[in-house]
Short mmCIF file of C-alpha atoms in Angstrom, two decimals:
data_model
loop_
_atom_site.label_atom_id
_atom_site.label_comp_id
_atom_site.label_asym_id
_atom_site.label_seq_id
_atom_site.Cartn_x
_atom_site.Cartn_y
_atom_site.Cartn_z
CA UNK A 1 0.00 0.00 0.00
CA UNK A 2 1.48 2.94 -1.27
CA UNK A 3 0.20 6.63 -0.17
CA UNK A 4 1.19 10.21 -0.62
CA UNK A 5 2.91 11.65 2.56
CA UNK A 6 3.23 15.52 3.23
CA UNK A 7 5.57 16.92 5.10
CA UNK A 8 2.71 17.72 7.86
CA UNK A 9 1.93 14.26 7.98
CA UNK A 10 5.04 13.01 8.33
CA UNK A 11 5.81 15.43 11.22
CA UNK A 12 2.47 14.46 13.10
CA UNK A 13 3.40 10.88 13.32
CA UNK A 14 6.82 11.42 14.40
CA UNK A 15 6.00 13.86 17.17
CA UNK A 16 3.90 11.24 18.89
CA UNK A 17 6.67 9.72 20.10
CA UNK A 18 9.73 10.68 22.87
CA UNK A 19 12.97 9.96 20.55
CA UNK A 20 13.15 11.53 16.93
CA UNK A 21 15.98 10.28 14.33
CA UNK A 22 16.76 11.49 11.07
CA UNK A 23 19.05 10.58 8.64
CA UNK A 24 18.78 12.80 5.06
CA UNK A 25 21.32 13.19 2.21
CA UNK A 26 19.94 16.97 1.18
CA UNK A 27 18.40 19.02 3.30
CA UNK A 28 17.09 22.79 3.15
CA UNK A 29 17.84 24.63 5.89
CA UNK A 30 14.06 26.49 5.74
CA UNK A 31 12.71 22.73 5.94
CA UNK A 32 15.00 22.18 8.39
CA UNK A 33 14.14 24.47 11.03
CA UNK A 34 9.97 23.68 10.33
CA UNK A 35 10.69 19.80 11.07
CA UNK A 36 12.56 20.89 14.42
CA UNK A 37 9.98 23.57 14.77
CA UNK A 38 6.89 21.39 14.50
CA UNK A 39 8.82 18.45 16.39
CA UNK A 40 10.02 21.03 19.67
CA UNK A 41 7.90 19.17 22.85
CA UNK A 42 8.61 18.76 26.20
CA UNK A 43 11.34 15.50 26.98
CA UNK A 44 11.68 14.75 23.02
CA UNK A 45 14.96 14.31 21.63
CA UNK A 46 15.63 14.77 18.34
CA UNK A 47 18.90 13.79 16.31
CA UNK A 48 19.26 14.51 12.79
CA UNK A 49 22.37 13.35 10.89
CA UNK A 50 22.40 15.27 7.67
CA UNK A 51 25.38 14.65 4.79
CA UNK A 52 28.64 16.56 4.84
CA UNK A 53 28.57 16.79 0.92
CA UNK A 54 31.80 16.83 -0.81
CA UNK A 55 35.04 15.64 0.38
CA UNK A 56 36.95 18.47 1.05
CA UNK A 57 37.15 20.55 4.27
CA UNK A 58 35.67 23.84 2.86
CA UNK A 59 32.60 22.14 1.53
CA UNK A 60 32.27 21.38 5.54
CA UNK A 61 33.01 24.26 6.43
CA UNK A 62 30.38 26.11 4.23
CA UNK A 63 27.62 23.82 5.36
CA UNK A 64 28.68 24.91 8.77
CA UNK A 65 28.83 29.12 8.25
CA UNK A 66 25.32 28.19 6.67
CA UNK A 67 23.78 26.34 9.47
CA UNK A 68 25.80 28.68 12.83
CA UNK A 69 24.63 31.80 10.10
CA UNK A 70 22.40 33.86 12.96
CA UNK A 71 19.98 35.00 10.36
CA UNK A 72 19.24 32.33 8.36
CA UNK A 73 20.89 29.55 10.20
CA UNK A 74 19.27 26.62 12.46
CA UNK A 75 17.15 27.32 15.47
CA UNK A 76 17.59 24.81 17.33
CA UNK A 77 15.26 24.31 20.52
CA UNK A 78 16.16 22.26 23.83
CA UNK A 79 17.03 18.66 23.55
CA UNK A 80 17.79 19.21 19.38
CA UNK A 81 20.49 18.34 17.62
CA UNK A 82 21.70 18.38 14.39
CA UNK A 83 25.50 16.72 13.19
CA UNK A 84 27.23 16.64 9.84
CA UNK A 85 28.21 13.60 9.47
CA UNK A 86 32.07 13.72 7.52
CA UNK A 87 33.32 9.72 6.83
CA UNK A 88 31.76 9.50 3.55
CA UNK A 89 31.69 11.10 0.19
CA UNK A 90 28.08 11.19 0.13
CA UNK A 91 26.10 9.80 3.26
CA UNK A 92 22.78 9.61 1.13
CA UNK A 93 20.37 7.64 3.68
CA UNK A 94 16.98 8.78 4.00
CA UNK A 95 15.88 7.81 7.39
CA UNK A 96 13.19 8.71 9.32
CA UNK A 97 12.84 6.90 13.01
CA UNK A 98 11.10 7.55 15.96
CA UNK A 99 9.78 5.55 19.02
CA UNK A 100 8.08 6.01 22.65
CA UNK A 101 10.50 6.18 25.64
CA UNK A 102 8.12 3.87 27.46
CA UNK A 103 8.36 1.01 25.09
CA UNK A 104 11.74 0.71 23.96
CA UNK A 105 11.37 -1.99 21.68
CA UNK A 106 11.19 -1.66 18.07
CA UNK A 107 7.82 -3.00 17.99
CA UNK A 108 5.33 0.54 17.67
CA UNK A 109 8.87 2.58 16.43
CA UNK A 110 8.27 4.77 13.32
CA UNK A 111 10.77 3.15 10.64
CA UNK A 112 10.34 5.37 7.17
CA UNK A 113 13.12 4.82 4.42
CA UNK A 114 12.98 5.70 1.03
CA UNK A 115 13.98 8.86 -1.47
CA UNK A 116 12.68 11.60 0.31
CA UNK A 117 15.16 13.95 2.15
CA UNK A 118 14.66 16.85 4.64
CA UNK A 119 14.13 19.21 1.65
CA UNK A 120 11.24 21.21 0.35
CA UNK A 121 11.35 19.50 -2.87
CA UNK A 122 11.32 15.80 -1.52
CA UNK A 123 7.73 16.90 -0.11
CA UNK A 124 6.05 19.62 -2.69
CA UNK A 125 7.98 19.05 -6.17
CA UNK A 126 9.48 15.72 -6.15
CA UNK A 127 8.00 12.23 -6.46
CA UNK A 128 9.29 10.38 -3.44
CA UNK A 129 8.54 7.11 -1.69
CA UNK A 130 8.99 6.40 2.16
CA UNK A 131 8.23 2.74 2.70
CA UNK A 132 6.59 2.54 6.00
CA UNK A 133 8.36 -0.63 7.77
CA UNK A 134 6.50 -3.18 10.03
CA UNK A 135 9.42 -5.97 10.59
CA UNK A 136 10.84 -5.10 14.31
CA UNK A 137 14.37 -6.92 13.58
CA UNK A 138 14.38 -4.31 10.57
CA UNK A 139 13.72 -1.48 12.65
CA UNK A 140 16.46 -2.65 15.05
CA UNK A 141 18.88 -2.67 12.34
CA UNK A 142 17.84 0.87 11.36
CA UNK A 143 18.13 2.07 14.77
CA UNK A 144 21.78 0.51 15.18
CA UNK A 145 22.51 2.09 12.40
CA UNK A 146 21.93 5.47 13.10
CA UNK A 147 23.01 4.94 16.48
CA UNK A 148 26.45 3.73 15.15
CA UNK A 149 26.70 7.08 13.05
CA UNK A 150 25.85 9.17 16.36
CA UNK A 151 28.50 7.27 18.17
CA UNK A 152 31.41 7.99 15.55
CA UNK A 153 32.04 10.85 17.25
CA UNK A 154 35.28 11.04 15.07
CA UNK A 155 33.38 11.92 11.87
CA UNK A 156 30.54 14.12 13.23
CA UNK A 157 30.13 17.97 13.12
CA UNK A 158 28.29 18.73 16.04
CA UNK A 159 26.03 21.91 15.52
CA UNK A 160 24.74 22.16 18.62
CA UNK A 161 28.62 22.21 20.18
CA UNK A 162 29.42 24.79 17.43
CA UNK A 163 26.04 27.33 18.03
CA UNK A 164 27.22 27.34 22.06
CA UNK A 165 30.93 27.72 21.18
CA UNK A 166 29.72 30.68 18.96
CA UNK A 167 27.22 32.31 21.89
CA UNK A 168 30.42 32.23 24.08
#
């Protein structure tokens, strides 16, 4: 069963639950800040990994004046927080996770891969799929695989660390 999802929906469903996280190639930085807006709630914690694209160090390090840019940069609210994630060329995962604190099994997790990244066009120009998954050992898999990204802690920017470093 396959079935349109907007951006709205996608945010309702995922802010039902206590632990948001995101894995997207591409990302706009307007979208952005409206999925952390619409997913900012009391004791959720969100992650999203986004792609460092490129391979060289100024590519990085443009991303980064982008996203720490006051104006037009992230907004990121308590318990948010976004990385760059540096070890490959192109990271280009589309992820979307998210389950209940209470029931830390994979069983009722959220588990959406497909095409669609954190991007305006992924949800108003583009045709994209998110398969919706049911399997709980899959889910698991997709969890420890995020989780292994936020643990190399050698190959993540982390924005959050960079926005406080800046306010000091």
């Amino acid at each position: 069963n396959i079935q349109s999802l907007t951006f709205e929906q996608l945010t309702d469903r995922m802010k039902k639950k206590k632990i948001v996280k995101v894995v997207s190639c591409y990302y706009g930085i307007d979208q952005l800040n409206d999925f952390l807006k619409k997913l900012t709630g009391k004791n959720r914690s969100t992650y999203v990994i986004l792609c460092a694209s490129g391979v060289s160090k100024e590519n990085w390090d443009l991303q980064v004046k982008a996203l720490l840019d006051e104006k037009n940069g992230i907004h990121l609210g308590q318990r948010q927080n976004v990385y760059l994630y540096t070890k490959f060329t192109l990271l280009h995962s589309k992820i979307y996770f998210s389950k209940s604190t209470r029931d830390p099994s994979a069983y009722k997790a959220i588990c959406l891969l497909g095409s669609a990244n954190l991007s305006q066009n992924a949800f108003k120009c583009n045709e994209e799929v998110l398969a919706d998954i049911k399997d709980e050992e899959t889910k698991n898999a997709v969890e420890n695989y995020i989780d292994f990204i936020l643990n190399d802690k050698d190959n993540l920017i982390d924005i959050r660390a960079l926005l406080n470093q800046k306010r000091r």
